[in-house]
Tab-separated table of C-alpha atoms in Angstrom:
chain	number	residue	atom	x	y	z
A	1	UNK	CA	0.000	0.000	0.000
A	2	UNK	CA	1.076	3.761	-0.140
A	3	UNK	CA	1.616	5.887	2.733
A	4	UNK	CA	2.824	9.245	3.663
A	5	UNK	CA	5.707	8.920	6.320
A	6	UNK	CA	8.644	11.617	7.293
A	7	UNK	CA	11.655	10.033	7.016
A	8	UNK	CA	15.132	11.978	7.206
A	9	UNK	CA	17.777	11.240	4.330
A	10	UNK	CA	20.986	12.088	5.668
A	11	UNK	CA	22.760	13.421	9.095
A	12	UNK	CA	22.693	16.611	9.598
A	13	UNK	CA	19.111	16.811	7.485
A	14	UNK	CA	15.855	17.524	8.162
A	15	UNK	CA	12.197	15.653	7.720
A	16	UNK	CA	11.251	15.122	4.599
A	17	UNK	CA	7.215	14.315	4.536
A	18	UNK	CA	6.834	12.366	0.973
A	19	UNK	CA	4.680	9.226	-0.123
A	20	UNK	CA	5.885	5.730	0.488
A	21	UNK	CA	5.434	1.848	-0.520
A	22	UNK	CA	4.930	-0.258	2.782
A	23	UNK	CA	4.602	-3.911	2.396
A	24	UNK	CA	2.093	-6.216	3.844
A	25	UNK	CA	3.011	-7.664	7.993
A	26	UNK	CA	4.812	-10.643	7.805
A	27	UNK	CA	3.695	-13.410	10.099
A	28	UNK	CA	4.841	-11.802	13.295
A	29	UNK	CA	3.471	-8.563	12.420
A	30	UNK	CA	0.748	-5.832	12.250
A	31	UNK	CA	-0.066	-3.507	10.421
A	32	UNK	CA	-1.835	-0.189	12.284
A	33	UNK	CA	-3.550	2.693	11.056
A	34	UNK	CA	-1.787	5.374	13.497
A	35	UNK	CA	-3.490	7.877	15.218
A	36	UNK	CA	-1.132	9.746	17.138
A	37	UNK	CA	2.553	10.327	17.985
A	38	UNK	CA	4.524	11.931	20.801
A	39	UNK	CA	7.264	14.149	19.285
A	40	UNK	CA	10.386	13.126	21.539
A	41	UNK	CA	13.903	15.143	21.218
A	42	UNK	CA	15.319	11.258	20.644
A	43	UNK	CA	14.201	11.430	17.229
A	44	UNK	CA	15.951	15.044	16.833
A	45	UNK	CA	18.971	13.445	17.119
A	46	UNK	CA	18.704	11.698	13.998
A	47	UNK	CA	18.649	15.143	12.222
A	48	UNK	CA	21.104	16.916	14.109
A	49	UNK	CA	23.607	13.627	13.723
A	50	UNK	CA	24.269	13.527	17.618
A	51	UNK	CA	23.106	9.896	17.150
A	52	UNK	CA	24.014	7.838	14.419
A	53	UNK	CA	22.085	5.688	12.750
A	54	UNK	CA	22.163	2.321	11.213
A	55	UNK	CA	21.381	3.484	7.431
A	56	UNK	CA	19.460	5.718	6.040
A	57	UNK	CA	17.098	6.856	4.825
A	58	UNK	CA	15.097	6.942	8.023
A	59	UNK	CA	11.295	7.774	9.108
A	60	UNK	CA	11.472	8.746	12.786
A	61	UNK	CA	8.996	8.435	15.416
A	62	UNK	CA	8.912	5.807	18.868
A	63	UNK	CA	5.966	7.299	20.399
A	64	UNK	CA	3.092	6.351	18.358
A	65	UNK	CA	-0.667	5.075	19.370
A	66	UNK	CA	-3.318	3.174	16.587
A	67	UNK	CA	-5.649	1.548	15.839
A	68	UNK	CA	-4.375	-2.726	14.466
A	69	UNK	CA	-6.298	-3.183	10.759
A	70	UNK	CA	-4.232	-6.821	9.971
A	71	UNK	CA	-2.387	-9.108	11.852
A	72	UNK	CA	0.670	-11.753	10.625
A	73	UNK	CA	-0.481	-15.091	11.203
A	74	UNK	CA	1.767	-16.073	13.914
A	75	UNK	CA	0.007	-13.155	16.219
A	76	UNK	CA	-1.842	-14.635	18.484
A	77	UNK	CA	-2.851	-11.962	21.166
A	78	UNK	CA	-4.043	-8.905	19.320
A	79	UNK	CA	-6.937	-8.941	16.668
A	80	UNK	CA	-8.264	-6.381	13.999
A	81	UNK	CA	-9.346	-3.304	16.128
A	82	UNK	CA	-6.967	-3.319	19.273
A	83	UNK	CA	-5.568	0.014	20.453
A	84	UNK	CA	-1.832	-0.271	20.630
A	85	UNK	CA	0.830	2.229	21.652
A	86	UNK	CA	4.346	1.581	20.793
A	87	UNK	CA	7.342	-0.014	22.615
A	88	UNK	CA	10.695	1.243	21.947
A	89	UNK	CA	11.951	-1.538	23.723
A	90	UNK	CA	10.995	-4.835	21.785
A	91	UNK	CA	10.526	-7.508	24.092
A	92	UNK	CA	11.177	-11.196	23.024
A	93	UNK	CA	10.321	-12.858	26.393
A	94	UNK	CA	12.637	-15.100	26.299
A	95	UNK	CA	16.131	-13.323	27.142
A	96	UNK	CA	17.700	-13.165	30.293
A	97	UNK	CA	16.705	-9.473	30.766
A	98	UNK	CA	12.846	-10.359	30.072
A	99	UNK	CA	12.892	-13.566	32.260
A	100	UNK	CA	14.490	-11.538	34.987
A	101	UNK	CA	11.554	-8.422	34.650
A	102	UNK	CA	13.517	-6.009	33.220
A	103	UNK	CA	12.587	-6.138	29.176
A	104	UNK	CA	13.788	-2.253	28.789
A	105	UNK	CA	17.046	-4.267	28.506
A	106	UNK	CA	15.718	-6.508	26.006
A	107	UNK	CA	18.522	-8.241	23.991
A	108	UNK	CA	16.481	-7.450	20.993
A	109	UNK	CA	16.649	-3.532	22.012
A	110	UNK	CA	20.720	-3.928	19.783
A	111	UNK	CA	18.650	-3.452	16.924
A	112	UNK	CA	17.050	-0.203	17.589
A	113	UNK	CA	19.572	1.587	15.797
A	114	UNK	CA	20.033	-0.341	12.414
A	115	UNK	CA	16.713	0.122	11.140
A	116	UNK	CA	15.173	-3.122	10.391
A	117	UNK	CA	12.796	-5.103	12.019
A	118	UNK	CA	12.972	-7.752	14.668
A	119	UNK	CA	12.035	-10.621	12.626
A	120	UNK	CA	14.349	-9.034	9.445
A	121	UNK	CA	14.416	-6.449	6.376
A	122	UNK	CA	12.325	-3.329	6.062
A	123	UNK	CA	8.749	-2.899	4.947
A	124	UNK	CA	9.044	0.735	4.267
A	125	UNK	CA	10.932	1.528	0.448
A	126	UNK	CA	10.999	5.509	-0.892
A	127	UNK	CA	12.431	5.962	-4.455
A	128	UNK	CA	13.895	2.926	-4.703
A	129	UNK	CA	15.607	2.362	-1.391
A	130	UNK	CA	14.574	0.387	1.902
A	131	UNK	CA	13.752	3.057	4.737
A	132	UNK	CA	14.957	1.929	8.365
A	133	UNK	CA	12.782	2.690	11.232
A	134	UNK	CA	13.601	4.240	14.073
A	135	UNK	CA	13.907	2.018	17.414
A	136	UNK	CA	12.164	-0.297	15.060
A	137	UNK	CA	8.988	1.209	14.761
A	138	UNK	CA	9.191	4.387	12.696
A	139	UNK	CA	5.981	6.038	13.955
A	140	UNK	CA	6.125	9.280	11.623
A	141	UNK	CA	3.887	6.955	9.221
A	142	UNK	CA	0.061	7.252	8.752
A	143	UNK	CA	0.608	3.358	8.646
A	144	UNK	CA	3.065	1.238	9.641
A	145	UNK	CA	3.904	-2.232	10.345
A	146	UNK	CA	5.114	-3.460	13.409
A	147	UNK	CA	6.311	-6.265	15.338
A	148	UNK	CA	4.079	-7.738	18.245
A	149	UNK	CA	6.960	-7.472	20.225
A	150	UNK	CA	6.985	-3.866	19.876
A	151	UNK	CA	3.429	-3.198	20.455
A	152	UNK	CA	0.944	-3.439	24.036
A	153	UNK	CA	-2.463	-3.671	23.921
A	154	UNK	CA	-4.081	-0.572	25.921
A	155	UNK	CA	-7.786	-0.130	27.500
A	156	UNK	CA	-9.941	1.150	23.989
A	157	UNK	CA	-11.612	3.499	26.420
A	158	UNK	CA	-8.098	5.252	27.033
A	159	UNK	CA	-7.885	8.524	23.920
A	160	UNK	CA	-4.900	7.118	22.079
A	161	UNK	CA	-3.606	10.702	21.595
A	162	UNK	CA	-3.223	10.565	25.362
A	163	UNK	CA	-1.855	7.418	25.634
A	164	UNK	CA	0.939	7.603	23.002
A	165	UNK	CA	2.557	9.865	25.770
A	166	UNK	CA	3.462	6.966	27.863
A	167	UNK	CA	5.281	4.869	24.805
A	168	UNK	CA	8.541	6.931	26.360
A	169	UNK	CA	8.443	10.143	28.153
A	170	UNK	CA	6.164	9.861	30.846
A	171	UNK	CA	7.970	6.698	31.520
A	172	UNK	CA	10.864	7.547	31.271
A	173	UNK	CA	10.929	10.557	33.208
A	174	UNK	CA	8.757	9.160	35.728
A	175	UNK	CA	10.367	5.997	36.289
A	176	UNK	CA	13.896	8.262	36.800
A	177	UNK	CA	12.456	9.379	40.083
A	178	UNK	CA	10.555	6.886	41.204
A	179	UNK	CA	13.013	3.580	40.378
A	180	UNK	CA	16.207	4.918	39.309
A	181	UNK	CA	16.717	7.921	41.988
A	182	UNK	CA	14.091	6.100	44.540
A	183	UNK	CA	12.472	9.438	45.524
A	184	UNK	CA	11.218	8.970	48.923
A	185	UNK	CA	8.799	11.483	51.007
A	186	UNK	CA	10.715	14.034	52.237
A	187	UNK	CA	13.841	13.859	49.742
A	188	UNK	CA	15.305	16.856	48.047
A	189	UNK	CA	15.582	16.242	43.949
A	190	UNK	CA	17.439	18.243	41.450
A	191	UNK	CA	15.391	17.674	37.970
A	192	UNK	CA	17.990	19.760	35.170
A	193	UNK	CA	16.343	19.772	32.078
A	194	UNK	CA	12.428	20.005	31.955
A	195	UNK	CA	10.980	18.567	28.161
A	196	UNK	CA	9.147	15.846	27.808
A	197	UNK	CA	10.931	13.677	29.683
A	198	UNK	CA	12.317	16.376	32.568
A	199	UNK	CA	8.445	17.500	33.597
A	200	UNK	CA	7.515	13.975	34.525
A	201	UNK	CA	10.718	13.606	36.368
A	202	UNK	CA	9.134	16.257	38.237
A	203	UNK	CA	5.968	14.665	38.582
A	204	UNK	CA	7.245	11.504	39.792
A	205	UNK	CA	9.206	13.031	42.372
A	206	UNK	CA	6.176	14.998	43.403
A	207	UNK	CA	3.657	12.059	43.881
A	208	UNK	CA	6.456	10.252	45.453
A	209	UNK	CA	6.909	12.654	48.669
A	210	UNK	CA	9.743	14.533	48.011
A	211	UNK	CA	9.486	18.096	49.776
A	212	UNK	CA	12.247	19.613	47.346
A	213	UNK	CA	11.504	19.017	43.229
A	214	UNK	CA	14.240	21.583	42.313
A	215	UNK	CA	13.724	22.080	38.362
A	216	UNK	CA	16.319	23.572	36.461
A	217	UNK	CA	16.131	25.098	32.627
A	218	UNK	CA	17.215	27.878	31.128
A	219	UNK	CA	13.772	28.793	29.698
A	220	UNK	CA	11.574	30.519	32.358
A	221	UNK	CA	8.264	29.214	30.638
A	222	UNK	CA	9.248	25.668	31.262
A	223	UNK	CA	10.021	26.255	34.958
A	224	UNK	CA	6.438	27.883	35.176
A	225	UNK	CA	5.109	24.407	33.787
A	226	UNK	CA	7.227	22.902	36.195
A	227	UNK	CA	5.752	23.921	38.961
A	228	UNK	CA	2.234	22.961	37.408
A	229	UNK	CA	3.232	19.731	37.846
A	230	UNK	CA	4.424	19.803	41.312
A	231	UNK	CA	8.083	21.695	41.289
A	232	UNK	CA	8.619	23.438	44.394
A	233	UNK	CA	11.276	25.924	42.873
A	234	UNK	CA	12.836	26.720	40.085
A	235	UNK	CA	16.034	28.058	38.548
A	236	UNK	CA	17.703	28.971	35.131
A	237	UNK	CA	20.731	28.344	37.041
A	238	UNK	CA	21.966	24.929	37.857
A	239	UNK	CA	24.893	26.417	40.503
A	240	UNK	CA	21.963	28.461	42.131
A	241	UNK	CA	19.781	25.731	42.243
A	242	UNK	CA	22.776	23.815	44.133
A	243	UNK	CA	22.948	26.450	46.269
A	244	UNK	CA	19.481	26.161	47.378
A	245	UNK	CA	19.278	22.111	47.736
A	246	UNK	CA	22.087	22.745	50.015
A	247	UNK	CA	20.373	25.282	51.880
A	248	UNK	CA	17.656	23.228	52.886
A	249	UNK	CA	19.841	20.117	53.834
A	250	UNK	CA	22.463	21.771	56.366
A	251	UNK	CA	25.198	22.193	53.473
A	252	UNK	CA	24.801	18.358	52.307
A	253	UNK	CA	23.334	18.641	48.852
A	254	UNK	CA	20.145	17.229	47.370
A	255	UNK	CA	18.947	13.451	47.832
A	256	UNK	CA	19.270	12.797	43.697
A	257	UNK	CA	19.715	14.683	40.473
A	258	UNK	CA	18.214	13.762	37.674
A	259	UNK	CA	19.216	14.739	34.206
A	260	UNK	CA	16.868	15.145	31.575
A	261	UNK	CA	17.969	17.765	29.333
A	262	UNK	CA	18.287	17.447	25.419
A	263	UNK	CA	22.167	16.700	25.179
A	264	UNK	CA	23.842	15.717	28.775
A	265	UNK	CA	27.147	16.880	28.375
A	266	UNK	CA	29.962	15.760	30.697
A	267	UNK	CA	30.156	18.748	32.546
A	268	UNK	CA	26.797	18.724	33.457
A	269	UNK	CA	26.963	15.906	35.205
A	270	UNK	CA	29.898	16.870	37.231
A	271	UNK	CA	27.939	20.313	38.093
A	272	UNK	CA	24.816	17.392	39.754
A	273	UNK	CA	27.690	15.042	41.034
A	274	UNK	CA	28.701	18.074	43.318
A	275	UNK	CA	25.220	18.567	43.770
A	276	UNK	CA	24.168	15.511	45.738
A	277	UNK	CA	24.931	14.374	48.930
A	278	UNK	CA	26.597	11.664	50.467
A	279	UNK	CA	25.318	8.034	49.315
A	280	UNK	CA	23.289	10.457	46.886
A	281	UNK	CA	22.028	9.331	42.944
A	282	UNK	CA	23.016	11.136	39.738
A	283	UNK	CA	20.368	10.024	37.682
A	284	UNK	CA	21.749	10.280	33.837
A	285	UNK	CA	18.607	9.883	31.405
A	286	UNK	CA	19.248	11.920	28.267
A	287	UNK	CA	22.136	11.505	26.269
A	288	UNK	CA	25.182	13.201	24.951
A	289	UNK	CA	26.393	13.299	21.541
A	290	UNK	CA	27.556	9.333	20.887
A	291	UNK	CA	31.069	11.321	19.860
A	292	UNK	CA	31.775	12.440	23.288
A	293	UNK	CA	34.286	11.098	25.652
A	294	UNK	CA	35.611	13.825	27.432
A	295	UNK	CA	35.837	13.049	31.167
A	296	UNK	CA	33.459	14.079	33.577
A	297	UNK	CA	35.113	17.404	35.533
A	298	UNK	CA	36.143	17.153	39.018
A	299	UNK	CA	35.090	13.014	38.911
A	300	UNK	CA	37.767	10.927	40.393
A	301	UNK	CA	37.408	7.141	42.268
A	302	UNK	CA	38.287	8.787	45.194
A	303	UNK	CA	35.705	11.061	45.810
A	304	UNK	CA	33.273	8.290	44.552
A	305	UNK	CA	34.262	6.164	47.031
A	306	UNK	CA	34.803	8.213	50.142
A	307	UNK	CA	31.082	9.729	49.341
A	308	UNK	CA	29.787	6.455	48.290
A	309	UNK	CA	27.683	8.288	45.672
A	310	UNK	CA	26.241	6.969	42.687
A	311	UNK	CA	25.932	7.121	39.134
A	312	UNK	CA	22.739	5.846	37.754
A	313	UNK	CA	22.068	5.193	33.871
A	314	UNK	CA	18.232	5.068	33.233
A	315	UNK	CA	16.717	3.721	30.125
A	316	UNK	CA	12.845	3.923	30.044
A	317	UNK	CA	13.136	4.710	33.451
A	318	UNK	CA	14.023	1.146	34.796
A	319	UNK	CA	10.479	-0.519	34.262
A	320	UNK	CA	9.608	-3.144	31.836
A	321	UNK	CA	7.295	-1.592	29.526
A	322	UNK	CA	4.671	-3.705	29.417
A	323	UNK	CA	4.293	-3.504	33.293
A	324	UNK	CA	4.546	0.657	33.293
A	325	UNK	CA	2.560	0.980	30.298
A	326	UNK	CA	-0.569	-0.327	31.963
A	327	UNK	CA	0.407	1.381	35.170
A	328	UNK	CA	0.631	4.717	34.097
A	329	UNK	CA	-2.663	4.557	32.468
A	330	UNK	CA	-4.508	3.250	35.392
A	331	UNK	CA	-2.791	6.395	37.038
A	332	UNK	CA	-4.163	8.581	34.791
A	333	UNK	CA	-7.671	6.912	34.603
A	334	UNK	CA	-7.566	7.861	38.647
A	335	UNK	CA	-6.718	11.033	37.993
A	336	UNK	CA	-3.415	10.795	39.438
A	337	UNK	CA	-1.081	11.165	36.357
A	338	UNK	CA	-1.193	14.179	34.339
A	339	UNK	CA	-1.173	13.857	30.700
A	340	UNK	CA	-3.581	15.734	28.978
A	341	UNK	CA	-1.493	18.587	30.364
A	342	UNK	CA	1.465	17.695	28.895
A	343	UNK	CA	0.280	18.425	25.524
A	344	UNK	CA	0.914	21.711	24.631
A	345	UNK	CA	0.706	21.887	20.808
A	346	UNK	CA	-0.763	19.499	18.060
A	347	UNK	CA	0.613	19.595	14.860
A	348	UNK	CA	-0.102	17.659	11.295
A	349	UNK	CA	2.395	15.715	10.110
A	350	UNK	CA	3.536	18.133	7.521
A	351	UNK	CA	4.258	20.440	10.601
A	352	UNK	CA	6.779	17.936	11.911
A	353	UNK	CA	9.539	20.426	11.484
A	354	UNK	CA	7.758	23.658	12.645
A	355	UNK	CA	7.270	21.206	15.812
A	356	UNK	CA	10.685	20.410	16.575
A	357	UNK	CA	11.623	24.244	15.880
A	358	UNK	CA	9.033	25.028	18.038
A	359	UNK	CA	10.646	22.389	21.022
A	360	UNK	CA	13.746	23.819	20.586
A	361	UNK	CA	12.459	27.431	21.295
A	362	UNK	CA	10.954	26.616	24.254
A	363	UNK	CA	6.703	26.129	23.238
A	364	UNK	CA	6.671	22.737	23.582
A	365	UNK	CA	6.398	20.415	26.987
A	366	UNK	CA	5.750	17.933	24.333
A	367	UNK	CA	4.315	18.166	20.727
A	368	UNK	CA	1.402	15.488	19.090
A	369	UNK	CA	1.547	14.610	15.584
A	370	UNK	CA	-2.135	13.397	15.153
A	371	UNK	CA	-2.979	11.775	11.858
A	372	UNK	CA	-6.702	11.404	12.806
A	373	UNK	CA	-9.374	11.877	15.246
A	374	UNK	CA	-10.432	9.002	16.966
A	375	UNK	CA	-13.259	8.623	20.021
A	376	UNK	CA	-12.616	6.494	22.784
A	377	UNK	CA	-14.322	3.234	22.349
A	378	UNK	CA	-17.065	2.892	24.968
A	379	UNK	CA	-17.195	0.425	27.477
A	380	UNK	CA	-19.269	-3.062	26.436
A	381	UNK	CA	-21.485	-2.581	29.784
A	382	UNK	CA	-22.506	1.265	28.494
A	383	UNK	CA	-23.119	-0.162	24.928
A	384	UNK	CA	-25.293	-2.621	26.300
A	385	UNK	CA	-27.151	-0.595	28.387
A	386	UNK	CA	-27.786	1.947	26.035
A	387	UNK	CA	-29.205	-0.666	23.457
A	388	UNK	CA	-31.188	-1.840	26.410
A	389	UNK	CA	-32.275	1.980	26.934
């Protein structure tokens, strides 16, 4: 069938929007009608070229929500009709990582930077040429074809424009506080860096107790939404926001600092190593340019070890996805979890550009590509009564 998909063609580049072939699911796949798709500074790094990628060219996208239209005949637990959101992650089941409850480190997540799919190849082609997807999914497609490892089944009653939020970023941020730092009531957090990912740091270090969510960023806008979703205080500064965590712990520093910001240089993380206190977390969430290798400033094993701090990597914020996936949208459905509010524009997909433009300025907790309007599905009791009625 033909498509429309934005798909970058070389590093540095920009999207390209343009009409594509995409082949029937194979038997381990589906193929979904999208509906919406979270617009995460990841997939800027493909353009900019601070991440490398497999080949090119490339359509973007790893935060995407649909609607499944045909399944491969080897699927055996989604059907024609099923809401989906997208995993990142794929998850085989089978690995030592999935057996053990951690799929984000799925052995099948080495792929996610090659371009093709799980089970092999590409079902995307533009002008002659195979198009890789990004983190295997490629959800900058009005269709697309996935792997079932790469896709959960979600609650029909749950707005997929919502719910494509929680493929990464609320995750990811969230889980940094609540299982990678292990926020606990009463802890002081540094959160530098509030995007997507950075404002539900702040949340989860809000609903988890702490009396300090410090959020740092240089845009004064994005400290306003911070405190929206529960940031005590907030600085354009990280050395004055240091300053204050150790004001309100007798000169010891703050419990954890997480990093969320766009590009995590080295000497950012030295600036929230000397921010945190003894036996204290430096959670390290976004990423740095895959050239770097300076070293970190002032780090040395001495004062690691006579401090006993720690250095935590978190990807998808330490949770298996198909566990937090669920969880965060019973969270929401409780009104616990914020999401609605963490869509601040919606854009078309020939906007996709104007939307990252507009991230980089500063508009933009997060951006939504939607590709169509779609109504909850109602519950089967309120159908039936209604019939009834």
């Amino acid at each position: 069938m033909k498509t429309r998909a934005a798909l970058v063609w070389e590093q540095p580049g920009n999207w390209q929007v343009q009409e594509v072939d995409l082949d029937d699911p194979g038997p381990t796949e589906v193929l979904v009608e999208m509906v919406a798709t979270g617009l995460c500074h990841s997939d800027d790094h493909f353009v900019t070229g601070d991440i490398h990628v497999g080949g090119l060219p490339l359509v973007g996208g790893h935060e995407g929500s649909g609607i499944v239209r045909k399944v491969g005949s080897e699927v055996h637990d989604i059907a024609e009709g099923d809401h989906i959101i997208t995993s990142f992650i794929p998850a085989c089941g089978k690995c030592r990582w999935c057996a053990s409850g951690k799929q984000n480190l799925c052995d099948a997540g080495a792929i996610i930077l090659q371009g093709d799919q799980p089970a092999g190849g590409f079902r995307m082609h533009a002008d002659g040429r195979d198009v890789g997807t990004a983190s295997a999914l490629g959800t900058f497609a009005e269709w697309q074809v996935y792997d079932q490892t790469s896709v959960v089944k979600i609650d029909p009653t749950i707005p997929l424009d919502v719910a494509c939020l929680v493929a990464c970023g609320v995750q990811t941020g969230f889980g940094s506080a609540t299982n990678a730092a292990e926020v606990r009531s009463g802890d002081v957090v540094l959160v530098i860096g509030i995007g997507g990912v950075g404002i539900n740091a702040v949340q989860g270090a809000a609903l988890s107790g702490a009396a300090h969510v410090i959020a740092v960023d240089l845009i004064e806008q994005k400290l306003d939404w911070a405190r929206q979703f529960g940031a005590t205080e907030g600085f354009t500064d990280i050395d004055e926001a240091v300053e204050f965590a150790k004001s309100v712990t007798n000169g010891q520093g703050a419990d954890s600092a997480i990093l969320t910001a766009g590009l995590v240089h080295n000497d950012l993380i030295g600036k929230a190593y000397w921010g945190i206190r003894k036996a204290g977390t430096v959670v390290i969430t976004g990423v740095s340019p895959d050239a770097e290798d300076a070293p970190i400033p002032g780090f040395n094993a001495f004062n690691m070890a006579m401090f006993q701090k720690r250095i935590q990597g978190a990807l998808y914020g330490m949770a298996s996805p198909r566990e937090a996936m669920p969880m965060l949208l019973r969270e929401y459905q409780a009104g616990r979890l914020k999401l609605d509010e963490l869509i601040t524009h919606r854009y078309s997909l020939d906007e996709i550009n104007q939307a990252y433009a507009d991230m980089k300025a500063g508009k933009n907790i997060r951006g939504v590509v939607e590709f169509q309007k779609v109504a909850p599905v109602e519950q089967a009791a309120e159908r039936e009564l209604a019939s009834v009625g």
